[in-house]
Amino acid sequence: MTTHSLNARRLLCPLPVIRTQDKVKQLQTGDELEVICTDPGVMQDIPAWCRINGHKILSATQVEGEYVIVLRVGSQ
Amino acid sequence: MNKQIKAVSLISGGLDSMLATKAVLEQGIHVEGINFFTGFCVEGHTHAIRKRDSDKPKRNNSLWVAEQLGIKLHIIDVIEEYKNVLINPKHGYGANLNPCLDCKVFMVRKAKQWMEENGFDFIITGEVIGQRPMSQRKATMPIIAAQSGADDRLVRPLCAQNLPETLPEREGWLDREKLFNFSGRSRKPQMALAKHFEIADYAQPAGGCCFLTDESYSKKLVDLWQTRGHKDYELDDIMLLKVGRHLRPNPRFKVIIAREDGEGRFLEGYKKVFTHLYCVSHQGPLALIDGSPTDEDLQLAARLVARYGQGRAAETVEVEIKLLNGAVKKMLVAPFLETEMPQDWFI
Ligand code: SF4
């Protein structure tokens, strides 16, 4: 299991979702990915994307105006 | 064991593509959704930017539809490739800058490419003959199928019975009898089918799926192309056209003025790449200047910005302008009166 990070700051939805999706494709099942965003829309969209594609949200937090979502890659 | 037949469905987030997908799922086909992000989609951005939308749910309708249907959704960034569709549409534009027919051909062609790369068998769209004046007519259906290269692997479940048989029907993957014969602009058949499928909540299907069908947005894009002397754009250009009041007093520059806090915060992100200004003696909005203004133009821009701040009734207000080279100018100006502003400045 490896942990990866994705900078999706300044991107507006659905671009953070697209970047997350493209990054996840390169990862292995069980890997963790932290996505850092500034568009609050990601708090809704990335979890929805994870639910339909079988990935797990480990946390979704707001830290000083940024939104940090950590997910675990499911089987693809 | 029979091979599992797989279809890729163009999901717009509206009701028609949702119903079309559901009709095919009901026949035991494995379906995954695909959604193309052109940069002009109404989804997401504007919700994030405009505070006045904050009481509405900020969901992304395509993701929501996929979740309701229990299918995967692949969102594909086509911003760069889409430029050619919009700039040189072979079939021209609709009522505004919407190149719907070329857009459909492009999206189905992209879906076909995805289908082949991923070992899928056919493509689904929610098109209905006669539903939209430009792209969904009886005559355009074969054009989309042929020019996209999808040919008889393109199925429109909602009006399939009004169209020639497709490969999935011939092969017996789909039962034509269980597809539909919708046509025309009426939404009643869709409403009835939604009820039959027990779909109670869906995005309102009226209008187009993108900003290019919007008259005021299209005017701003035409203005951008005219003043730059060529048809081209970057993502930031088309994002900024969605936000703020755009006023162009002359061909050298335009002013983009935030209409409320959400837009103000969004424009803040562009301060490093635009000359920008705001009132310092009174509360007022942030504004960006696009173009190459002269000193006189800056003065005019300051008066415009003053007009939209709380100092609009004052004799003079102080405005601070930060130029691209970092220099800061402060000026005392008289806010424009509403009656002094020619209507043709508003793009
Ligand atoms: S409304 Fe926009 S996205 Fe929909 S077909 Fe027309 S140009 Fe394409």
Short mmCIF file of C-alpha atoms and ligand atoms in Angstrom, two decimals:
data_model
loop_
_atom_site.label_atom_id
_atom_site.label_comp_id
_atom_site.label_asym_id
_atom_site.label_seq_id
_atom_site.Cartn_x
_atom_site.Cartn_y
_atom_site.Cartn_z
CA MET A 1 0.00 0.00 0.00
CA THR A 2 1.36 3.40 -0.93
CA THR A 3 0.04 6.86 -0.20
CA HIS A 4 -0.20 9.40 -2.98
CA SER A 5 -1.18 13.04 -3.12
CA LEU A 6 -2.97 15.07 -5.80
CA ASN A 7 -3.04 18.84 -6.00
CA ALA A 8 -6.42 19.90 -7.41
CA ARG A 9 -6.36 23.43 -6.01
CA ARG A 10 -8.06 26.18 -8.07
CA LEU A 11 -9.84 23.62 -10.22
CA LEU A 12 -13.61 23.76 -10.30
CA CYS A 13 -15.85 20.72 -10.43
CA PRO A 14 -15.91 18.47 -12.32
CA LEU A 15 -12.18 18.93 -13.00
CA PRO A 16 -11.04 17.73 -9.53
CA VAL A 17 -13.16 14.60 -10.08
CA ILE A 18 -11.59 14.05 -13.51
CA ARG A 19 -8.06 14.48 -12.11
CA THR A 20 -8.88 12.10 -9.24
CA GLN A 21 -10.28 9.54 -11.66
CA ASP A 22 -7.21 9.75 -13.91
CA LYS A 23 -4.84 9.45 -10.95
CA VAL A 24 -6.71 6.50 -9.43
CA LYS A 25 -6.37 4.62 -12.73
CA GLN A 26 -2.59 4.59 -12.22
CA LEU A 27 -2.85 3.24 -8.65
CA GLN A 28 -3.23 -0.23 -7.17
CA THR A 29 -6.08 -1.60 -5.11
CA GLY A 30 -5.53 -0.62 -1.48
CA ASP A 31 -3.44 2.47 -2.26
CA GLU A 32 -4.46 5.69 -0.58
CA LEU A 33 -4.86 9.01 -2.34
CA GLU A 34 -5.11 12.43 -0.72
CA VAL A 35 -6.76 15.06 -2.95
CA ILE A 36 -6.37 18.73 -1.99
CA CYS A 37 -8.95 21.09 -3.49
CA THR A 38 -10.33 24.59 -3.11
CA ASP A 39 -13.79 24.07 -4.68
CA PRO A 40 -16.28 23.07 -1.96
CA GLY A 41 -18.22 21.12 -4.60
CA VAL A 42 -15.69 18.28 -4.23
CA MET A 43 -17.11 17.40 -0.81
CA GLN A 44 -20.16 16.12 -2.67
CA ASP A 45 -18.73 15.07 -6.03
CA ILE A 46 -15.63 13.04 -5.09
CA PRO A 47 -17.53 10.87 -2.55
CA ALA A 48 -20.29 10.32 -5.17
CA TRP A 49 -17.68 9.34 -7.73
CA CYS A 50 -16.05 6.98 -5.20
CA ARG A 51 -19.38 5.35 -4.31
CA ILE A 52 -20.24 4.53 -7.91
CA ASN A 53 -16.77 3.34 -8.79
CA GLY A 54 -16.15 1.23 -5.70
CA HIS A 55 -13.55 3.30 -3.86
CA LYS A 56 -13.71 4.15 -0.18
CA ILE A 57 -13.64 7.63 1.36
CA LEU A 58 -11.45 7.55 4.47
CA SER A 59 -11.91 11.22 5.37
CA ALA A 60 -13.15 14.51 3.97
CA THR A 61 -12.11 17.57 5.91
CA GLN A 62 -11.94 21.31 5.55
CA VAL A 63 -8.60 22.79 6.54
CA GLU A 64 -8.11 26.54 6.32
CA GLY A 65 -10.22 27.10 3.21
CA GLU A 66 -8.99 23.92 1.53
CA TYR A 67 -10.80 20.62 1.20
CA VAL A 68 -8.80 17.48 1.77
CA ILE A 69 -10.25 14.16 0.76
CA VAL A 70 -8.50 10.86 1.46
CA LEU A 71 -9.69 7.77 -0.37
CA ARG A 72 -8.69 4.14 -0.62
CA VAL A 73 -8.62 2.65 -4.10
CA GLY A 74 -11.00 -0.29 -4.56
CA SER A 75 -10.60 -3.09 -7.10
CA GLN A 76 -10.62 -1.80 -10.67
CA MET B 1 -21.52 -19.38 -21.16
CA ASN B 2 -22.84 -16.42 -23.15
CA LYS B 3 -20.60 -13.37 -23.34
CA GLN B 4 -21.83 -10.45 -21.21
CA ILE B 5 -22.82 -7.73 -23.65
CA LYS B 6 -21.65 -4.26 -22.60
CA ALA B 7 -22.88 -0.82 -23.60
CA VAL B 8 -21.53 2.65 -22.95
CA SER B 9 -24.15 5.34 -22.38
CA LEU B 10 -23.74 9.08 -22.89
CA ILE B 11 -24.95 10.50 -19.58
CA SER B 12 -25.78 14.20 -19.64
CA GLY B 13 -27.39 14.34 -16.21
CA GLY B 14 -30.86 14.90 -17.68
CA LEU B 15 -33.86 12.62 -17.75
CA ASP B 16 -33.63 11.31 -21.32
CA SER B 17 -30.21 9.71 -21.05
CA MET B 18 -31.23 8.34 -17.65
CA LEU B 19 -34.31 6.64 -19.13
CA ALA B 20 -32.47 5.36 -22.19
CA THR B 21 -29.83 3.77 -19.95
CA LYS B 22 -32.42 2.27 -17.65
CA ALA B 23 -34.27 0.72 -20.62
CA VAL B 24 -31.09 -1.05 -21.70
CA LEU B 25 -30.13 -2.11 -18.15
CA GLU B 26 -33.58 -3.70 -17.89
CA GLN B 27 -32.63 -5.99 -20.77
CA GLY B 28 -29.69 -7.45 -18.84
CA ILE B 29 -26.94 -5.45 -20.56
CA HIS B 30 -23.95 -4.27 -18.51
CA VAL B 31 -23.90 -0.48 -18.91
CA GLU B 32 -21.29 2.11 -17.93
CA GLY B 33 -21.79 5.84 -18.35
CA ILE B 34 -19.58 8.37 -20.04
CA ASN B 35 -19.77 12.14 -19.68
CA PHE B 36 -17.72 14.67 -21.61
CA PHE B 37 -16.49 17.86 -20.01
CA THR B 38 -16.18 20.51 -22.73
CA GLY B 39 -15.64 23.49 -20.41
CA PHE B 40 -19.09 24.86 -21.29
CA CYS B 41 -21.13 22.42 -19.21
CA VAL B 42 -23.60 24.03 -16.86
CA GLU B 43 -22.64 21.50 -14.17
CA GLY B 44 -20.52 22.34 -11.21
CA HIS B 45 -18.73 25.56 -11.90
CA THR B 46 -21.53 28.03 -11.66
CA HIS B 47 -22.88 26.33 -8.58
CA ALA B 48 -19.51 26.71 -6.97
CA ILE B 49 -19.13 30.31 -8.01
CA ARG B 50 -22.51 31.89 -7.45
CA LYS B 51 -23.50 32.25 -3.84
CA ARG B 52 -27.12 32.81 -4.82
CA ASP B 53 -27.26 29.14 -5.86
CA SER B 54 -26.13 27.97 -2.45
CA ASP B 55 -29.59 26.90 -1.31
CA LYS B 56 -29.86 24.52 -4.28
CA PRO B 57 -28.18 21.13 -4.00
CA LYS B 58 -24.68 21.34 -5.46
CA ARG B 59 -24.75 17.83 -6.81
CA ASN B 60 -23.24 16.92 -10.14
CA ASN B 61 -26.22 15.55 -12.04
CA SER B 62 -24.27 13.05 -14.15
CA LEU B 63 -22.72 11.48 -11.05
CA TRP B 64 -26.09 11.53 -9.35
CA VAL B 65 -27.81 9.81 -12.31
CA ALA B 66 -25.09 7.15 -12.45
CA GLU B 67 -25.52 6.50 -8.76
CA GLN B 68 -29.29 6.18 -9.09
CA LEU B 69 -28.85 3.72 -11.95
CA GLY B 70 -26.10 1.81 -10.14
CA ILE B 71 -23.61 2.19 -12.98
CA LYS B 72 -20.02 3.43 -13.22
CA LEU B 73 -19.43 6.86 -14.74
CA HIS B 74 -16.34 7.97 -16.61
CA ILE B 75 -15.95 11.74 -16.93
CA ILE B 76 -13.66 12.67 -19.78
CA ASP B 77 -11.88 16.00 -20.20
CA VAL B 78 -12.32 17.03 -23.86
CA ILE B 79 -11.63 20.76 -23.41
CA GLU B 80 -8.81 20.90 -25.96
CA GLU B 81 -10.41 18.69 -28.62
CA TYR B 82 -13.72 20.48 -28.28
CA LYS B 83 -12.21 23.77 -29.47
CA ASN B 84 -12.23 22.57 -33.05
CA VAL B 85 -15.89 21.55 -32.76
CA LEU B 86 -16.91 24.97 -31.55
CA ILE B 87 -14.61 27.05 -33.71
CA ASN B 88 -15.22 25.24 -37.04
CA PRO B 89 -18.58 23.48 -36.88
CA LYS B 90 -19.23 21.75 -40.20
CA HIS B 91 -22.98 21.95 -39.67
CA GLY B 92 -23.00 25.48 -38.24
CA TYR B 93 -24.50 26.90 -35.07
CA GLY B 94 -27.99 26.76 -33.57
CA ALA B 95 -29.88 29.78 -32.26
CA ASN B 96 -26.77 30.84 -30.32
CA LEU B 97 -23.19 29.55 -30.44
CA ASN B 98 -24.31 25.95 -29.90
CA PRO B 99 -22.85 23.65 -32.55
CA CYS B 100 -25.23 20.87 -31.45
CA LEU B 101 -24.99 18.59 -34.46
CA ASP B 102 -21.20 18.67 -34.64
CA CYS B 103 -21.12 18.33 -30.87
CA LYS B 104 -23.24 15.16 -30.98
CA VAL B 105 -21.12 13.68 -33.76
CA PHE B 106 -17.99 14.46 -31.74
CA MET B 107 -19.32 12.94 -28.53
CA VAL B 108 -20.57 9.78 -30.19
CA ARG B 109 -17.24 9.45 -32.00
CA LYS B 110 -15.40 9.78 -28.67
CA ALA B 111 -17.75 7.25 -27.10
CA LYS B 112 -17.06 4.85 -29.97
CA GLN B 113 -13.33 5.22 -29.37
CA TRP B 114 -13.87 4.50 -25.67
CA MET B 115 -16.10 1.51 -26.54
CA GLU B 116 -13.37 -0.02 -28.69
CA GLU B 117 -10.59 0.62 -26.20
CA ASN B 118 -12.58 -0.94 -23.38
CA GLY B 119 -14.07 -3.92 -25.18
CA PHE B 120 -17.68 -2.69 -25.10
CA ASP B 121 -20.25 -3.60 -27.76
CA PHE B 122 -22.51 -0.64 -28.44
CA ILE B 123 -23.38 2.98 -27.56
CA ILE B 124 -26.57 4.42 -26.06
CA THR B 125 -27.85 7.99 -26.24
CA GLY B 126 -31.04 9.55 -24.90
CA GLU B 127 -31.87 11.24 -28.22
CA VAL B 128 -35.49 11.51 -29.29
CA ILE B 129 -36.53 12.37 -32.85
CA GLY B 130 -37.95 15.88 -33.00
CA GLN B 131 -37.03 16.76 -29.43
CA ARG B 132 -34.52 19.48 -30.34
CA PRO B 133 -34.76 21.60 -33.48
CA MET B 134 -31.13 21.33 -34.53
CA SER B 135 -29.62 18.06 -33.52
CA GLN B 136 -32.51 15.74 -32.82
CA ARG B 137 -34.42 15.55 -36.08
CA LYS B 138 -35.21 12.50 -38.19
CA ALA B 139 -32.68 13.70 -40.77
CA THR B 140 -29.86 14.18 -38.26
CA MET B 141 -30.08 10.75 -36.66
CA PRO B 142 -28.33 8.93 -39.55
CA ILE B 143 -25.82 11.81 -39.89
CA ILE B 144 -24.71 11.37 -36.28
CA ALA B 145 -24.50 7.58 -36.67
CA ALA B 146 -22.52 7.80 -39.92
CA GLN B 147 -20.20 10.73 -39.23
CA SER B 148 -19.26 9.47 -35.78
CA GLY B 149 -18.40 6.09 -37.27
CA ALA B 150 -20.66 4.37 -34.72
CA ASP B 151 -23.11 3.34 -37.48
CA ASP B 152 -25.43 0.56 -36.36
CA ARG B 153 -23.73 0.25 -32.98
CA LEU B 154 -25.49 3.44 -31.94
CA VAL B 155 -28.82 2.78 -30.18
CA ARG B 156 -31.38 5.42 -29.20
CA PRO B 157 -33.65 3.35 -26.95
CA LEU B 158 -36.30 6.09 -26.56
CA CYS B 159 -37.04 6.30 -30.29
CA ALA B 160 -35.50 3.05 -31.59
CA GLN B 161 -38.78 1.81 -33.02
CA ASN B 162 -38.89 4.82 -35.35
CA LEU B 163 -35.39 4.14 -36.66
CA PRO B 164 -33.82 1.32 -38.69
CA GLU B 165 -32.85 -1.78 -36.76
CA THR B 166 -29.41 -1.59 -35.14
CA LEU B 167 -26.81 -4.30 -34.69
CA PRO B 168 -27.70 -5.02 -31.02
CA GLU B 169 -31.32 -5.56 -32.09
CA ARG B 170 -30.36 -7.79 -35.04
CA GLU B 171 -28.03 -9.83 -32.87
CA GLY B 172 -30.79 -10.31 -30.32
CA TRP B 173 -28.87 -8.50 -27.55
CA LEU B 174 -31.76 -6.06 -27.34
CA ASP B 175 -35.45 -6.80 -27.84
CA ARG B 176 -36.76 -4.04 -30.15
CA GLU B 177 -40.26 -4.56 -28.76
CA LYS B 178 -39.05 -3.40 -25.36
CA LEU B 179 -37.57 -0.19 -26.75
CA PHE B 180 -39.67 2.91 -27.46
CA ASN B 181 -41.14 5.06 -30.23
CA PHE B 182 -41.06 8.54 -28.69
CA SER B 183 -41.01 11.49 -31.06
CA GLY B 184 -41.63 15.21 -30.97
CA ARG B 185 -41.20 17.85 -28.34
CA SER B 186 -43.70 16.55 -25.82
CA ARG B 187 -42.17 15.46 -22.53
CA LYS B 188 -45.19 13.38 -21.53
CA PRO B 189 -43.85 9.98 -22.69
CA GLN B 190 -40.65 10.60 -20.72
CA MET B 191 -42.61 11.55 -17.61
CA ALA B 192 -44.73 8.41 -17.92
CA LEU B 193 -41.67 6.20 -18.39
CA ALA B 194 -39.95 7.83 -15.41
CA LYS B 195 -43.00 6.96 -13.37
CA HIS B 196 -42.95 3.39 -14.68
CA PHE B 197 -39.28 3.06 -13.68
CA GLU B 198 -40.12 4.69 -10.33
CA ILE B 199 -37.76 7.58 -10.96
CA ALA B 200 -39.17 10.48 -8.97
CA ASP B 201 -36.28 12.93 -8.89
CA TYR B 202 -34.42 14.15 -11.96
CA ALA B 203 -32.80 17.32 -13.26
CA GLN B 204 -35.13 19.54 -15.26
CA PRO B 205 -34.49 18.71 -18.89
CA ALA B 206 -35.45 22.10 -20.34
CA GLY B 207 -32.88 24.06 -22.34
CA GLY B 208 -29.53 22.82 -23.47
CA CYS B 209 -26.86 20.96 -21.61
CA CYS B 210 -24.36 23.77 -21.92
CA PHE B 211 -23.73 27.51 -21.81
CA LEU B 212 -23.46 27.71 -25.59
CA THR B 213 -27.26 27.69 -25.87
CA ASP B 214 -27.40 30.77 -23.67
CA GLU B 215 -27.82 34.02 -25.58
CA SER B 216 -25.97 36.27 -23.19
CA TYR B 217 -23.07 33.82 -22.82
CA SER B 218 -22.80 33.49 -26.61
CA LYS B 219 -22.70 37.28 -27.01
CA LYS B 220 -19.76 37.44 -24.62
CA LEU B 221 -17.90 34.76 -26.53
CA VAL B 222 -18.52 36.54 -29.86
CA ASP B 223 -17.22 39.76 -28.28
CA LEU B 224 -14.10 37.94 -27.08
CA TRP B 225 -13.38 36.58 -30.54
CA GLN B 226 -14.11 39.89 -32.27
CA THR B 227 -11.86 41.96 -30.05
CA ARG B 228 -9.03 39.45 -30.22
CA GLY B 229 -9.38 39.22 -33.97
CA HIS B 230 -9.45 35.41 -34.01
CA LYS B 231 -11.62 32.55 -32.82
CA ASP B 232 -9.79 30.83 -30.02
CA TYR B 233 -9.99 30.49 -26.24
CA GLU B 234 -8.39 29.04 -23.15
CA LEU B 235 -10.27 27.44 -20.27
CA ASP B 236 -9.83 30.57 -18.12
CA ASP B 237 -11.42 32.72 -20.85
CA ILE B 238 -14.57 30.64 -21.04
CA MET B 239 -14.80 30.31 -17.25
CA LEU B 240 -14.64 34.08 -16.84
CA LEU B 241 -17.49 34.52 -19.33
CA LYS B 242 -19.72 32.71 -16.82
CA VAL B 243 -18.99 35.20 -14.08
CA GLY B 244 -19.75 38.85 -13.37
CA ARG B 245 -20.99 41.83 -15.35
CA HIS B 246 -19.01 42.34 -18.54
CA LEU B 247 -18.83 45.92 -19.80
CA ARG B 248 -16.91 47.01 -22.86
CA PRO B 249 -16.65 50.77 -23.31
CA ASN B 250 -14.26 50.39 -26.30
CA PRO B 251 -12.33 47.70 -28.19
CA ARG B 252 -9.19 48.20 -26.06
CA PHE B 253 -10.59 46.74 -22.85
CA LYS B 254 -13.51 45.32 -20.96
CA VAL B 255 -14.26 45.32 -17.24
CA ILE B 256 -15.53 42.22 -15.41
CA ILE B 257 -17.29 43.25 -12.21
CA ALA B 258 -18.29 40.72 -9.53
CA ARG B 259 -22.04 40.72 -8.83
CA GLU B 260 -21.81 39.17 -5.38
CA ASP B 261 -19.36 37.69 -2.87
CA GLY B 262 -19.09 34.26 -4.48
CA GLU B 263 -18.10 35.82 -7.77
CA GLY B 264 -15.74 38.18 -5.96
CA ARG B 265 -13.95 35.22 -4.39
CA PHE B 266 -13.74 33.51 -7.75
CA LEU B 267 -12.27 36.63 -9.41
CA GLU B 268 -9.71 36.94 -6.57
CA GLY B 269 -8.03 33.88 -8.08
CA TYR B 270 -7.25 35.89 -11.22
CA LYS B 271 -5.63 38.89 -9.52
CA LYS B 272 -2.12 37.81 -10.48
CA VAL B 273 -2.92 37.65 -14.17
CA PHE B 274 -5.22 40.65 -14.65
CA THR B 275 -5.07 44.34 -13.89
CA HIS B 276 -7.69 44.67 -11.16
CA LEU B 277 -9.40 47.38 -9.19
CA TYR B 278 -11.78 48.06 -6.35
CA CYS B 279 -13.09 50.94 -4.35
CA VAL B 280 -11.14 51.70 -1.15
CA SER B 281 -13.20 54.53 0.29
CA HIS B 282 -16.44 52.50 0.24
CA GLN B 283 -17.49 48.87 0.13
CA GLY B 284 -17.56 47.62 -3.42
CA PRO B 285 -16.92 44.74 -5.78
CA LEU B 286 -13.65 43.50 -7.22
CA ALA B 287 -13.25 43.98 -10.96
CA LEU B 288 -10.77 42.68 -13.53
CA ILE B 289 -9.67 44.47 -16.67
CA ASP B 290 -9.18 42.39 -19.79
CA GLY B 291 -7.26 44.05 -22.62
CA SER B 292 -4.79 46.94 -22.92
CA PRO B 293 -6.37 50.03 -21.39
CA THR B 294 -4.88 53.53 -21.69
CA ASP B 295 -4.69 55.83 -18.64
CA GLU B 296 -7.96 57.38 -19.73
CA ASP B 297 -9.52 53.93 -19.95
CA LEU B 298 -8.37 53.15 -16.39
CA GLN B 299 -10.13 56.27 -15.21
CA LEU B 300 -13.29 55.14 -16.98
CA ALA B 301 -12.99 51.64 -15.50
CA ALA B 302 -12.66 53.16 -12.03
CA ARG B 303 -15.86 55.16 -12.53
CA LEU B 304 -17.65 52.00 -13.64
CA VAL B 305 -16.52 50.01 -10.62
CA ALA B 306 -17.55 52.89 -8.37
CA ARG B 307 -21.02 52.71 -9.89
CA TYR B 308 -21.52 49.21 -8.49
CA GLY B 309 -20.23 49.91 -4.97
CA GLN B 310 -21.82 51.51 -1.95
CA GLY B 311 -20.33 54.84 -2.91
CA ARG B 312 -22.43 55.05 -6.06
CA ALA B 313 -24.30 58.12 -4.75
CA ALA B 314 -21.16 59.89 -3.47
CA GLU B 315 -19.64 62.77 -5.37
CA THR B 316 -16.26 61.10 -5.53
CA VAL B 317 -14.84 57.79 -4.34
CA GLU B 318 -11.30 56.47 -4.13
CA VAL B 319 -10.41 53.51 -6.31
CA GLU B 320 -7.22 51.46 -6.19
CA ILE B 321 -5.92 49.90 -9.37
CA LYS B 322 -3.21 47.27 -9.35
CA LEU B 323 -1.48 46.96 -12.70
CA LEU B 324 0.02 43.80 -14.07
CA ASN B 325 3.56 45.06 -13.43
CA GLY B 326 2.70 45.38 -9.72
CA ALA B 327 2.36 49.18 -9.74
CA VAL B 328 -0.55 50.55 -7.73
CA LYS B 329 -2.52 53.63 -8.76
CA LYS B 330 -5.04 55.39 -6.60
CA MET B 331 -7.55 57.75 -8.12
CA LEU B 332 -10.48 59.85 -7.02
CA VAL B 333 -13.36 59.47 -9.44
CA ALA B 334 -17.03 60.34 -9.78
CA PRO B 335 -19.14 57.18 -10.01
CA PHE B 336 -21.04 56.80 -13.26
CA LEU B 337 -24.73 57.55 -13.09
CA GLU B 338 -26.95 54.87 -14.52
CA THR B 339 -28.21 57.28 -17.15
CA GLU B 340 -24.65 58.02 -18.30
CA MET B 341 -23.86 54.44 -19.21
CA PRO B 342 -24.64 53.52 -22.83
CA GLN B 343 -26.54 50.23 -23.09
CA ASP B 344 -24.16 48.90 -25.71
CA TRP B 345 -21.37 48.76 -23.11
CA PHE B 346 -23.13 45.79 -21.53
CA ILE B 347 -22.07 42.63 -23.30
S1 SF4 C 1 -26.42 21.99 -25.99
FE1 SF4 C 1 -24.19 22.12 -25.89
S2 SF4 C 1 -23.48 20.13 -25.11
FE2 SF4 C 1 -25.63 19.88 -25.78
S3 SF4 C 1 -25.44 19.18 -27.91
FE3 SF4 C 1 -25.66 21.39 -28.01
S4 SF4 C 1 -23.56 22.17 -28.05
FE4 SF4 C 1 -23.47 20.03 -27.34
#
